[in-house]
Short mmCIF file of C-alpha atoms and ligand atoms in Angstrom, two decimals:
data_model
loop_
_atom_site.label_atom_id
_atom_site.label_comp_id
_atom_site.label_asym_id
_atom_site.label_seq_id
_atom_site.Cartn_x
_atom_site.Cartn_y
_atom_site.Cartn_z
CA MET O 827 -39.84 14.80 -2.84
CA LYS O 828 -37.12 14.63 -0.24
CA LYS O 829 -34.79 17.59 -0.02
CA ILE O 830 -31.18 16.39 0.09
CA ILE O 831 -29.13 19.56 -0.32
CA GLU O 832 -30.17 22.99 0.81
CA ILE O 833 -28.04 25.96 -0.20
CA ASN O 834 -28.84 29.04 1.84
CA ASN O 835 -27.69 32.30 0.31
CA ILE O 836 -24.01 31.42 0.05
CA SER O 837 -21.14 33.63 -1.11
CA VAL O 838 -17.68 32.23 -1.74
CA ASP O 839 -14.45 34.19 -2.07
CA TYR O 840 -11.15 32.42 -2.68
CA ASP O 841 -9.23 35.28 -1.10
CA LEU O 842 -11.12 37.63 1.17
CA GLU O 843 -8.10 39.92 1.47
CA ASP O 844 -7.80 40.87 -2.20
CA ASP O 845 -9.98 43.39 -4.03
CA GLN O 846 -11.56 40.76 -6.29
CA GLU O 847 -15.30 40.27 -6.19
CA PRO O 848 -16.50 37.00 -4.60
CA ALA O 849 -16.50 34.01 -7.00
CA ILE O 850 -20.22 33.47 -6.29
CA ASN O 851 -22.72 35.76 -4.61
CA ASN O 852 -25.90 34.97 -2.69
CA VAL O 853 -26.68 31.64 -4.29
CA SER O 854 -29.66 29.68 -2.99
CA LEU O 855 -31.11 26.45 -4.31
CA ASP O 856 -32.29 23.03 -3.22
CA ILE O 857 -31.44 19.65 -4.66
CA ASN O 858 -34.22 17.12 -4.22
CA GLU O 859 -34.00 13.37 -4.37
CA ASN O 860 -33.97 11.93 -7.92
CA GLU O 861 -33.59 15.34 -9.54
CA PHE O 862 -31.20 15.93 -12.40
CA VAL O 863 -30.13 19.49 -11.71
CA CYS O 864 -28.12 21.35 -14.34
CA ILE O 865 -26.23 24.54 -13.59
CA LEU O 866 -25.92 26.42 -16.84
CA GLY O 867 -23.80 29.49 -17.38
CA PRO O 868 -20.82 30.92 -19.25
CA SER O 869 -17.30 30.16 -18.19
CA GLY O 870 -16.17 32.14 -15.15
CA CYS O 871 -19.65 32.73 -13.74
CA GLY O 872 -18.95 30.56 -10.71
CA LYS O 873 -20.41 27.15 -11.59
CA SER O 874 -17.41 25.16 -10.41
CA THR O 875 -17.19 27.24 -7.27
CA LEU O 876 -20.79 26.40 -6.44
CA LEU O 877 -20.06 22.72 -6.99
CA LYS O 878 -16.97 22.91 -4.80
CA ALA O 879 -19.01 24.50 -2.04
CA ILE O 880 -21.49 21.61 -2.17
CA ALA O 881 -18.68 19.06 -2.28
CA GLY O 882 -17.08 20.70 0.74
CA PHE O 883 -13.88 21.70 -1.07
CA VAL O 884 -14.40 25.41 -0.34
CA LYS O 885 -16.19 27.11 2.53
CA PRO O 886 -18.64 29.97 1.96
CA PHE O 887 -17.86 33.12 3.93
CA LYS O 888 -21.58 33.82 4.03
CA GLY O 889 -24.55 31.46 4.19
CA ASN O 890 -24.33 27.69 4.48
CA VAL O 891 -24.88 24.43 2.64
CA LEU O 892 -26.89 21.76 4.42
CA MET O 893 -27.10 18.08 3.60
CA ASN O 894 -30.05 16.33 5.19
CA GLY O 895 -30.22 19.30 7.52
CA VAL O 896 -26.58 19.08 8.63
CA GLU O 897 -24.04 21.71 7.59
CA ILE O 898 -21.38 20.52 5.15
CA ILE O 899 -17.91 21.21 6.51
CA GLY O 900 -15.69 19.13 4.23
CA PRO O 901 -15.67 16.44 1.56
CA ASP O 902 -17.17 13.08 2.47
CA LYS O 903 -18.58 10.01 0.76
CA LEU O 904 -22.21 11.21 0.79
CA ARG O 905 -21.40 13.42 -2.18
CA GLY O 906 -19.55 11.83 -5.07
CA VAL O 907 -17.69 14.07 -7.50
CA VAL O 908 -16.84 13.56 -11.18
CA PHE O 909 -14.31 16.13 -12.32
CA GLN O 910 -13.94 17.61 -15.79
CA GLU O 911 -10.51 16.05 -16.18
CA PRO O 912 -10.81 12.38 -15.29
CA ASN O 913 -8.52 11.87 -12.32
CA LEU O 914 -8.35 8.12 -12.00
CA PHE O 915 -5.39 6.86 -10.03
CA PRO O 916 -2.86 5.64 -12.62
CA TRP O 917 -1.26 3.23 -10.13
CA TYR O 918 -4.54 1.31 -9.97
CA ASN O 919 -6.12 -0.52 -12.89
CA VAL O 920 -9.75 -0.06 -13.91
CA PHE O 921 -11.05 -2.62 -11.42
CA GLN O 922 -9.05 -1.20 -8.54
CA ASN O 923 -10.17 2.34 -9.29
CA VAL O 924 -13.82 1.42 -9.22
CA ALA O 925 -13.26 -0.72 -6.12
CA ILE O 926 -11.74 2.10 -4.03
CA GLY O 927 -14.97 3.27 -2.40
CA PRO O 928 -16.35 -0.19 -1.48
CA LYS O 929 -12.89 -1.24 -0.30
CA LEU O 930 -12.54 1.77 1.99
CA GLY O 931 -15.98 0.91 3.31
CA LYS O 932 -14.66 -2.52 4.32
CA THR O 933 -17.01 -4.35 2.02
CA SER O 934 -16.34 -8.09 1.58
CA LYS O 935 -14.30 -9.27 -1.42
CA ILE O 936 -17.25 -11.00 -3.05
CA GLU O 937 -19.43 -7.95 -2.61
CA ILE O 938 -16.70 -5.65 -4.01
CA ASN O 939 -16.45 -7.86 -7.08
CA ARG O 940 -20.20 -7.80 -7.54
CA ILE O 941 -20.39 -3.99 -7.20
CA VAL O 942 -17.48 -3.33 -9.57
CA ASP O 943 -18.85 -5.72 -12.18
CA LYS O 944 -22.29 -4.17 -11.93
CA TYR O 945 -21.14 -0.60 -12.54
CA LEU O 946 -18.48 -1.46 -15.12
CA ALA O 947 -21.25 -3.26 -16.99
CA GLN O 948 -23.45 -0.19 -16.68
CA VAL O 949 -20.79 2.01 -18.29
CA GLU O 950 -20.09 -0.78 -20.83
CA LEU O 951 -16.47 -1.30 -19.82
CA LEU O 952 -16.58 -4.75 -18.29
CA GLU O 953 -14.05 -6.07 -20.77
CA PHE O 954 -11.60 -3.34 -19.69
CA LYS O 955 -11.67 -4.49 -16.09
CA ASN O 956 -7.96 -5.28 -15.98
CA ALA O 957 -6.79 -2.49 -18.25
CA LYS O 958 -4.40 0.18 -17.09
CA VAL O 959 -6.24 3.49 -16.91
CA PHE O 960 -3.74 5.36 -19.06
CA GLU O 961 -4.48 2.97 -21.88
CA LEU O 962 -8.08 4.19 -22.08
CA SER O 963 -9.49 6.96 -24.27
CA GLY O 964 -10.81 10.17 -22.73
CA GLY O 965 -14.41 8.99 -22.90
CA GLN O 966 -13.56 5.61 -21.40
CA LYS O 967 -11.67 7.24 -18.55
CA GLN O 968 -14.65 9.42 -17.78
CA ARG O 969 -16.91 6.36 -17.79
CA VAL O 970 -14.61 4.65 -15.29
CA ALA O 971 -14.70 7.81 -13.17
CA ILE O 972 -18.50 7.69 -13.27
CA ALA O 973 -18.50 3.99 -12.34
CA ARG O 974 -16.10 4.74 -9.49
CA THR O 975 -18.50 7.33 -8.14
CA LEU O 976 -21.60 5.15 -8.61
CA ALA O 977 -19.89 2.20 -6.91
CA ASN O 978 -19.57 4.28 -3.77
CA ASN O 979 -23.32 4.81 -3.76
CA PRO O 980 -23.34 8.51 -2.81
CA GLU O 981 -26.62 10.28 -2.07
CA VAL O 982 -25.87 12.90 -4.67
CA ILE O 983 -23.42 12.95 -7.57
CA LEU O 984 -21.75 16.24 -8.44
CA MET O 985 -20.39 16.52 -11.98
CA ASP O 986 -18.33 19.44 -13.24
CA GLU O 987 -18.54 19.63 -17.04
CA PRO O 988 -17.71 15.91 -17.19
CA PHE O 989 -18.01 15.74 -20.97
CA GLY O 990 -16.39 19.12 -21.68
CA ALA O 991 -13.14 17.61 -22.92
CA LEU O 992 -14.76 15.04 -25.22
CA ASP O 993 -15.44 15.19 -28.96
CA SER O 994 -19.05 15.87 -29.90
CA PHE O 995 -19.77 12.30 -31.00
CA THR O 996 -18.53 10.74 -27.76
CA ARG O 997 -20.22 13.52 -25.87
CA GLN O 998 -23.62 12.63 -27.28
CA LYS O 999 -23.19 8.97 -26.38
CA MET O 1000 -22.12 9.92 -22.88
CA GLN O 1001 -25.20 12.11 -22.43
CA THR O 1002 -27.46 9.20 -23.33
CA MET O 1003 -25.51 6.98 -20.98
CA ILE O 1004 -25.59 9.33 -18.01
CA ARG O 1005 -29.33 9.81 -18.43
CA GLU O 1006 -29.85 6.07 -18.32
CA LEU O 1007 -27.53 5.64 -15.35
CA TRP O 1008 -29.38 8.39 -13.50
CA ASN O 1009 -32.69 6.65 -14.16
CA LYS O 1010 -31.52 3.09 -13.52
CA ASN O 1011 -29.82 3.88 -10.22
CA ASN O 1012 -32.43 6.35 -8.94
CA ALA O 1013 -29.53 8.76 -8.63
CA THR O 1014 -29.61 12.43 -7.78
CA ILE O 1015 -27.31 14.44 -10.03
CA PHE O 1016 -25.98 17.97 -9.86
CA PHE O 1017 -24.45 18.67 -13.25
CA VAL O 1018 -22.44 21.73 -14.30
CA THR O 1019 -22.30 22.68 -17.97
CA HIS O 1020 -21.96 25.65 -20.31
CA ASP O 1021 -23.71 23.77 -23.11
CA ILE O 1022 -27.38 24.76 -23.43
CA ASP O 1023 -28.42 21.69 -25.47
CA GLU O 1024 -26.75 19.43 -22.97
CA ALA O 1025 -28.57 21.08 -20.07
CA LEU O 1026 -31.95 21.06 -21.84
CA SER O 1027 -31.70 17.43 -22.83
CA LEU O 1028 -30.49 16.12 -19.46
CA ALA O 1029 -32.02 18.23 -16.73
CA THR O 1030 -35.25 17.96 -14.82
CA LYS O 1031 -34.30 21.36 -13.45
CA ILE O 1032 -32.01 24.04 -14.88
CA TYR O 1033 -30.55 26.89 -12.89
CA VAL O 1034 -29.09 29.64 -15.05
CA MET O 1035 -26.07 31.44 -13.64
CA ARG O 1036 -24.81 34.74 -14.94
CA SER O 1037 -21.31 36.28 -14.85
CA GLY O 1038 -22.54 39.73 -13.87
CA GLU O 1039 -24.38 38.65 -10.74
CA LYS O 1040 -22.19 35.58 -10.08
CA SER O 1041 -25.44 34.09 -9.02
CA ILE O 1042 -28.52 32.22 -10.22
CA VAL O 1043 -30.90 34.42 -12.19
CA MET O 1044 -33.51 31.96 -13.46
CA ASP O 1045 -34.67 28.38 -13.15
CA TYR O 1046 -36.68 26.04 -15.38
CA ASP O 1047 -38.49 22.74 -14.83
CA LEU O 1048 -38.09 20.45 -17.82
CA ASN O 1049 -39.18 17.06 -19.06
CA TYR O 1050 -37.17 16.50 -22.25
CA THR O 1051 -34.95 14.10 -20.40
CA PHE O 1052 -37.92 11.81 -19.64
CA ARG O 1053 -38.94 11.80 -23.27
CA LEU O 1054 -35.39 11.08 -24.40
CA LEU O 1055 -35.25 8.32 -21.83
CA LYS O 1056 -38.16 6.63 -23.58
CA ASN O 1057 -36.77 7.29 -27.02
CA PRO O 1058 -33.21 8.59 -27.26
CA LYS O 1059 -33.72 9.23 -30.99
CA GLU O 1060 -36.66 11.59 -30.53
CA ARG O 1061 -35.88 14.90 -32.21
CA VAL O 1062 -36.82 17.19 -29.35
CA TYR O 1063 -34.14 19.61 -30.49
CA GLU O 1064 -36.23 20.54 -33.50
CA GLU O 1065 -39.37 21.39 -31.58
CA LYS O 1066 -40.52 24.97 -31.54
CA GLU O 1067 -40.80 25.08 -27.77
CA PHE O 1068 -37.25 23.74 -27.37
CA ILE O 1069 -35.85 26.35 -29.75
CA LEU O 1070 -37.75 29.16 -28.08
CA LEU O 1071 -36.51 28.09 -24.66
CA LYS O 1072 -33.00 27.95 -25.96
CA ASP O 1073 -33.31 31.46 -27.43
CA GLU O 1074 -34.68 32.74 -24.15
CA ILE O 1075 -31.73 31.35 -22.22
CA ILE O 1076 -29.25 32.69 -24.77
CA SER O 1077 -30.68 36.20 -24.51
CA LEU O 1078 -30.68 35.87 -20.73
CA LEU O 1079 -26.98 35.05 -20.81
CA GLU O 1080 -26.19 37.80 -23.30
CA GLU O 1081 -27.48 40.54 -21.02
CA MET E 1 19.96 4.07 -24.98
CA LYS E 2 22.04 0.93 -24.33
CA PHE E 3 23.37 1.13 -27.85
CA LYS E 4 24.47 4.73 -27.47
CA ARG E 5 26.18 3.99 -24.19
CA THR E 6 28.10 1.15 -25.81
CA ILE E 7 29.33 3.50 -28.53
CA VAL E 8 30.50 6.09 -26.02
CA TRP E 9 32.42 3.50 -24.04
CA THR E 10 33.98 2.01 -27.14
CA VAL E 11 35.19 5.45 -28.17
CA VAL E 12 36.51 6.29 -24.70
CA ILE E 13 38.39 3.03 -24.35
CA THR E 14 39.80 3.28 -27.88
CA LEU E 15 41.02 6.83 -27.18
CA TRP E 16 42.49 5.69 -23.89
CA PHE E 17 44.28 2.93 -25.71
CA LEU E 18 45.56 5.23 -28.47
CA PHE E 19 46.82 7.88 -26.07
CA THR E 20 48.67 5.39 -23.91
CA MET E 21 49.87 3.02 -26.63
CA TYR E 22 53.34 4.53 -27.11
CA GLN E 23 53.51 5.79 -23.64
CA LEU E 24 57.09 6.37 -22.66
CA LYS E 25 56.62 9.51 -20.69
CA GLU E 26 57.10 8.85 -17.05
CA GLY E 27 55.02 10.75 -14.57
CA PHE E 28 55.71 12.09 -11.13
CA ASN E 29 58.35 10.06 -9.31
CA GLY E 30 58.49 7.51 -12.04
CA ALA E 31 54.83 6.54 -11.85
CA VAL E 32 52.76 6.44 -15.03
CA VAL E 33 50.03 9.08 -14.74
CA ILE E 34 47.71 7.33 -17.13
CA PRO E 35 48.57 3.65 -17.38
CA ASN E 36 47.55 1.89 -20.55
CA PRO E 37 44.57 -0.47 -20.55
CA TYR E 38 46.77 -3.53 -20.80
CA LEU E 39 48.59 -2.57 -17.62
CA VAL E 40 45.31 -1.97 -15.82
CA ILE E 41 43.87 -5.33 -16.87
CA LYS E 42 47.04 -7.08 -15.86
CA SER E 43 46.94 -5.36 -12.51
CA PHE E 44 43.28 -6.29 -12.08
CA ILE E 45 44.01 -9.97 -12.73
CA ASN E 46 46.94 -9.83 -10.38
CA ILE E 47 44.86 -8.28 -7.60
CA LEU E 48 42.11 -10.77 -8.26
CA LYS E 49 44.61 -13.62 -7.82
CA ASN E 50 46.84 -12.33 -5.07
CA GLY E 51 44.88 -9.60 -3.38
CA TYR E 52 46.24 -6.18 -2.55
CA ALA E 53 47.23 -4.39 0.62
CA SER E 54 46.81 -7.56 2.67
CA HIS E 55 43.22 -8.21 1.56
CA THR E 56 41.62 -10.01 -1.35
CA LEU E 57 39.77 -7.94 -3.90
CA LEU E 58 36.52 -9.46 -2.71
CA GLN E 59 37.28 -8.32 0.83
CA HIS E 60 37.98 -4.77 -0.36
CA ALA E 61 34.83 -4.67 -2.44
CA GLY E 62 32.83 -6.35 0.29
CA ALA E 63 34.02 -3.84 2.88
CA SER E 64 33.07 -0.89 0.66
CA PHE E 65 29.71 -2.21 -0.47
CA GLY E 66 28.92 -3.37 3.04
CA ARG E 67 29.40 0.19 4.30
CA LEU E 68 27.57 1.69 1.35
CA PHE E 69 24.55 -0.56 1.58
CA THR E 70 24.29 -0.34 5.35
CA ALA E 71 24.40 3.45 5.16
CA ILE E 72 21.88 3.60 2.31
CA LEU E 73 19.56 1.15 4.02
CA ILE E 74 19.58 3.19 7.23
CA ALA E 75 19.02 6.36 5.19
CA VAL E 76 16.08 4.75 3.36
CA LEU E 77 14.55 3.67 6.65
CA THR E 78 14.92 7.08 8.26
CA ALA E 79 15.00 9.79 5.58
CA ILE E 80 11.99 8.52 3.64
CA PRO E 81 9.51 8.30 6.54
CA LEU E 82 10.82 11.56 8.00
CA GLY E 83 10.66 13.29 4.62
CA LEU E 84 7.11 12.09 4.01
CA LEU E 85 6.08 13.22 7.48
CA CYS E 86 7.71 16.61 6.96
CA GLY E 87 5.84 16.99 3.68
CA TYR E 88 2.68 16.81 5.76
CA VAL E 89 3.58 18.76 8.90
CA LYS E 90 5.02 22.18 8.20
CA LYS E 91 6.31 22.76 11.72
CA ILE E 92 8.38 19.58 11.85
CA GLU E 93 9.64 20.31 8.35
CA THR E 94 10.93 23.71 9.41
CA VAL E 95 12.99 22.14 12.19
CA VAL E 96 14.39 19.22 10.16
CA SER E 97 14.95 21.14 6.93
CA THR E 98 16.87 23.89 8.71
CA ILE E 99 19.33 21.30 10.03
CA VAL E 100 19.50 19.31 6.81
CA GLU E 101 20.08 22.44 4.71
CA PHE E 102 22.98 23.37 6.97
CA ILE E 103 24.70 19.99 6.91
CA ARG E 104 24.08 19.17 3.26
CA PRO E 105 26.65 21.53 1.66
CA LEU E 106 29.40 20.77 4.21
CA PRO E 107 32.32 18.77 2.85
CA PRO E 108 32.13 15.34 4.54
CA LEU E 109 35.75 15.49 5.67
CA ALA E 110 34.97 18.60 7.66
CA TYR E 111 32.80 16.75 10.13
CA TYR E 112 34.39 13.34 9.71
CA THR E 113 36.89 14.11 12.46
CA ILE E 114 34.05 14.79 14.88
CA ILE E 115 32.38 11.50 13.98
CA ILE E 116 35.62 9.62 14.47
CA LEU E 117 36.14 11.26 17.84
CA ALA E 118 32.64 10.25 18.83
CA THR E 119 32.63 6.69 17.50
CA GLN E 120 36.33 5.79 17.16
CA ILE E 121 37.85 4.60 13.96
CA GLY E 122 35.86 1.43 13.35
CA ASN E 123 33.32 0.76 10.68
CA THR E 124 30.64 2.81 12.42
CA SER E 125 32.27 6.13 11.66
CA LYS E 126 32.41 5.29 7.95
CA VAL E 127 28.82 4.14 7.83
CA ILE E 128 27.70 7.30 9.62
CA LEU E 129 29.58 9.49 7.16
CA LEU E 130 27.96 7.73 4.19
CA PHE E 131 24.58 7.84 5.92
CA ILE E 132 24.80 11.60 6.39
CA ALA E 133 25.70 11.99 2.73
CA ALA E 134 22.77 9.82 1.62
CA PHE E 135 20.22 11.31 3.99
CA ALA E 136 19.67 14.78 2.54
CA PRO E 137 18.81 13.87 -1.08
CA MET E 138 16.26 11.26 0.04
CA TYR E 139 14.76 13.52 2.67
CA ILE E 140 14.42 16.50 0.33
CA ALA E 141 12.91 14.36 -2.45
CA CYS E 142 10.28 12.99 -0.07
CA VAL E 143 9.27 16.39 1.29
CA GLN E 144 8.85 17.62 -2.28
CA ALA E 145 7.00 14.46 -3.25
CA VAL E 146 4.28 15.00 -0.66
CA LYS E 147 3.94 18.67 -1.51
CA GLN E 148 3.52 17.86 -5.19
CA VAL E 149 0.68 15.35 -4.81
CA ARG E 150 -2.18 16.42 -7.06
CA LYS E 151 -4.82 18.16 -4.98
CA ASP E 152 -7.68 16.66 -6.96
CA TYR E 153 -6.41 13.13 -6.23
CA ILE E 154 -6.69 13.86 -2.54
CA LEU E 155 -10.12 15.46 -2.92
CA SER E 156 -11.28 12.50 -5.00
CA SER E 157 -10.19 10.02 -2.40
CA GLN E 158 -11.94 12.04 0.30
CA THR E 159 -15.21 12.00 -1.63
CA LEU E 160 -14.76 8.21 -1.83
CA GLY E 161 -14.59 8.10 1.94
CA ALA E 162 -10.84 7.92 2.61
CA ASN E 163 -9.52 9.04 6.00
CA GLY E 164 -6.03 10.39 6.67
CA ILE E 165 -4.20 7.08 6.68
CA GLN E 166 -6.19 5.77 3.71
CA ILE E 167 -5.36 8.92 1.73
CA PHE E 168 -1.71 8.32 2.52
CA ARG E 169 -1.82 4.68 1.42
CA ASN E 170 -3.97 5.12 -1.67
CA VAL E 171 -2.79 8.49 -2.95
CA VAL E 172 0.19 10.13 -1.28
CA LEU E 173 2.54 7.15 -1.18
CA PRO E 174 2.00 6.02 -4.79
CA SER E 175 2.17 9.64 -5.97
CA ALA E 176 5.45 10.05 -4.14
CA LEU E 177 7.08 6.88 -5.50
CA PRO E 178 8.71 8.44 -8.58
CA ASN E 179 10.28 11.16 -6.43
CA ILE E 180 11.34 8.64 -3.82
CA PHE E 181 13.18 6.68 -6.51
CA THR E 182 14.90 9.82 -7.77
CA GLY E 183 15.88 10.59 -4.18
CA ILE E 184 17.35 7.15 -3.63
CA ARG E 185 19.30 7.29 -6.88
CA THR E 186 20.70 10.73 -6.08
CA ALA E 187 21.54 9.58 -2.55
CA ILE E 188 23.43 6.54 -3.81
CA GLY E 189 25.40 8.82 -6.11
CA VAL E 190 26.33 11.15 -3.27
CA ALA E 191 27.21 8.24 -0.98
CA TYR E 192 29.48 6.83 -3.67
CA THR E 193 31.34 10.11 -4.03
CA THR E 194 31.87 10.11 -0.27
CA LEU E 195 33.20 6.55 -0.22
CA VAL E 196 36.86 7.41 -0.80
CA SER E 197 36.71 10.16 1.84
CA ALA E 198 35.22 7.70 4.29
CA GLU E 199 38.01 5.21 3.67
CA MET E 200 40.73 7.81 3.71
CA VAL E 201 41.12 7.97 7.43
CA ALA E 202 42.17 4.94 9.44
CA ALA E 203 40.65 2.32 7.20
CA LYS E 204 42.21 -1.07 6.67
CA SER E 205 40.18 -2.26 3.70
CA GLY E 206 37.80 -1.06 1.02
CA LEU E 207 38.06 0.07 -2.58
CA GLY E 208 38.65 3.65 -1.43
CA TYR E 209 41.38 2.46 0.89
CA MET E 210 42.92 0.45 -1.93
CA ILE E 211 43.00 3.53 -4.17
CA LEU E 212 44.64 5.68 -1.52
CA TYR E 213 47.13 2.97 -0.66
CA ALA E 214 48.08 2.58 -4.33
CA TYR E 215 48.39 6.34 -4.68
CA ASN E 216 50.85 6.41 -1.80
CA VAL E 217 53.05 3.84 -3.48
CA PHE E 218 52.56 5.36 -6.97
CA GLN E 219 50.77 2.38 -8.48
CA THR E 220 48.42 4.31 -10.72
CA GLU E 221 47.26 1.15 -12.49
CA VAL E 222 45.78 -0.02 -9.17
CA VAL E 223 44.18 3.40 -8.72
CA PHE E 224 42.58 2.84 -12.11
CA VAL E 225 41.37 -0.62 -11.17
CA GLY E 226 39.72 0.84 -8.09
CA ILE E 227 38.14 3.75 -9.95
CA ILE E 228 36.79 1.51 -12.69
CA LEU E 229 35.33 -0.98 -10.21
CA ILE E 230 33.61 1.80 -8.26
CA GLY E 231 32.36 3.38 -11.47
CA ILE E 232 31.03 0.16 -12.99
CA SER E 233 29.28 -0.90 -9.81
CA ALA E 234 27.67 2.54 -9.53
CA VAL E 235 26.38 2.37 -13.11
CA LEU E 236 25.06 -1.18 -12.62
CA LEU E 237 23.37 -0.25 -9.36
CA ASP E 238 21.73 2.75 -10.99
CA ASP E 239 20.57 0.55 -13.86
CA LEU E 240 19.06 -1.87 -11.39
CA LEU E 241 17.20 0.96 -9.68
CA LYS E 242 16.01 2.37 -12.98
CA PHE E 243 14.75 -1.07 -13.94
CA THR E 244 12.98 -1.53 -10.61
CA GLU E 245 11.44 1.92 -10.92
CA LYS E 246 10.16 1.14 -14.39
CA LYS E 247 8.44 -2.00 -13.09
CA LEU E 248 7.14 -0.47 -9.89
CA VAL E 249 6.23 3.00 -11.15
CA PHE E 250 4.88 1.72 -14.45
CA TRP E 251 2.53 4.69 -14.82
CA LYS E 252 5.33 7.30 -14.76
CA GLY E 253 5.03 9.59 -17.78
CA GLN E 254 1.80 7.85 -18.79
CA ALA E 255 -0.79 9.85 -16.90
N1 ADP U 2184 -8.82 28.53 -7.04
C1 ADP U 2184 -9.23 29.79 -7.32
N2 ADP U 2184 -8.59 30.85 -6.77
C2 ADP U 2184 -8.98 32.11 -7.02
N3 ADP U 2184 -9.99 32.44 -7.83
C3 ADP U 2184 -10.68 31.45 -8.42
C4 ADP U 2184 -10.32 30.07 -8.20
N4 ADP U 2184 -11.17 29.29 -8.92
C5 ADP U 2184 -12.01 30.14 -9.55
N5 ADP U 2184 -11.71 31.42 -9.26
C6 ADP U 2184 -12.44 32.61 -9.76
O1 ADP U 2184 -13.79 32.49 -9.38
C7 ADP U 2184 -14.66 32.88 -10.43
C8 ADP U 2184 -15.59 31.73 -10.78
O2 ADP U 2184 -14.83 30.66 -11.28
P1 ADP U 2184 -15.42 29.21 -11.55
O3 ADP U 2184 -16.27 28.83 -10.40
O4 ADP U 2184 -14.30 28.33 -11.92
O5 ADP U 2184 -16.34 29.48 -12.83
P2 ADP U 2184 -16.89 28.47 -13.92
O6 ADP U 2184 -16.78 27.10 -13.40
O7 ADP U 2184 -18.31 28.90 -14.13
O8 ADP U 2184 -16.10 28.68 -15.15
C9 ADP U 2184 -13.78 33.29 -11.59
O9 ADP U 2184 -13.68 34.70 -11.57
C10 ADP U 2184 -12.46 32.66 -11.28
O10 ADP U 2184 -11.41 33.43 -11.77
MG1 MG U 2185 -15.70 25.42 -14.21
#
């Protein structure tokens, strides 16, 4: 397994001058190719900050983040980001939003069309190609945002609670979809969530983050996502092992 | 909206008519302070046919609008790029804003004399005066526009591979459009209010000149014709801009 991202003992503080504790403290982890990594933790524990450090939006005051061995110093197209609030550009329609990355990369018109069609089909929004983005529902917007990121073919996709604002029904469908997209595109995903079921059902690897430490306290290797890939209807949630694991994580987060 | 405006105007004109219907009271030096609508319409037709103050009405209007549009066009071409640049570069903004903030509240007539001394009494001095009036609102709107661009839009475009110029084209400029339109509309308003001042000194034509000429010979009905023409053209121009904005900035208030 190829190591794509290497996080070496980073600490991030938004304002070093104030008396506030750092937003994250001494976090280390690796993201390997084709992994589906979930960061799980309560709100305020520093999940988004960790994601921002990987994206290159914030700089750690201690430690470093390497991508393919090179230190990350700012945002670039190797790491795609899907935000919690879909931030499609309203002045562009669905097609144009998904086409941004390929267009900036000076891809030919025919190739751009092919790429956009491919990923809009994957998120099942091909018929909305010419729609204005503000006419879409929350779930549809997020699917376009995902297609936009996929179309740029990043080496790793960072997602910050992408389904957090959606109703539970849409959320479930989106989880199934993202799992399939991850598999189909051989993608590597770094996924932030505070929802234990979501993490357990999607991740190949979970890192649990705690508010007290502002750091990772435990990690788990999982295979539910592979089983759900084969049969999305399988009731893994009812298995004893699943429930026990869930309880363990809950008690870990309650400490 | 249109309907409401029609009602307001109907009421205003009716009241105007009622108040001036039995008008016998003579104003200062025998002139009627508020001429009745009939008198104003008659005067308008007369001016339309025979001209006024040795020019046709079209020449007066043409002179005024020529100055206005030249000044606004120059302001658009200078204030908007400069404002956008200053939104980016703090140091340049400090220099330009300091000067703009000083000039902006000055009454135009205060520095008009200096302009006339520098450029003589031709058309140039009038255009410069209107340009100065129009500059500040556009400049300030553009600086604000750049500062208000959503940070996550910029970050998103960076993760899609956009460089500085591409960020400007794909994110900053479209984000700034609504503010730019507001700036232009405000600027046109300010330029209009400066029009009469500009045509007060050593002008030979223009709607402002016509008004001042009529005032000097106590023909208030001509003053009214001038005021109404300026007012109507301003409202129509603003409507045109609002319409253009709605088409061009179709996403405003939608996202
Ligand atoms: N832009 C910011 N400026 C200052 N403090 C911040 C900022 N963003 C987050 N924080 C602080 O950093 C800590 C971690 O926040 P965050 O990473 O957003 O947590 P999570 O995503 O797990 O909810 C919190 O204490 C939060 O208040
Ligand atoms: Mg967060």
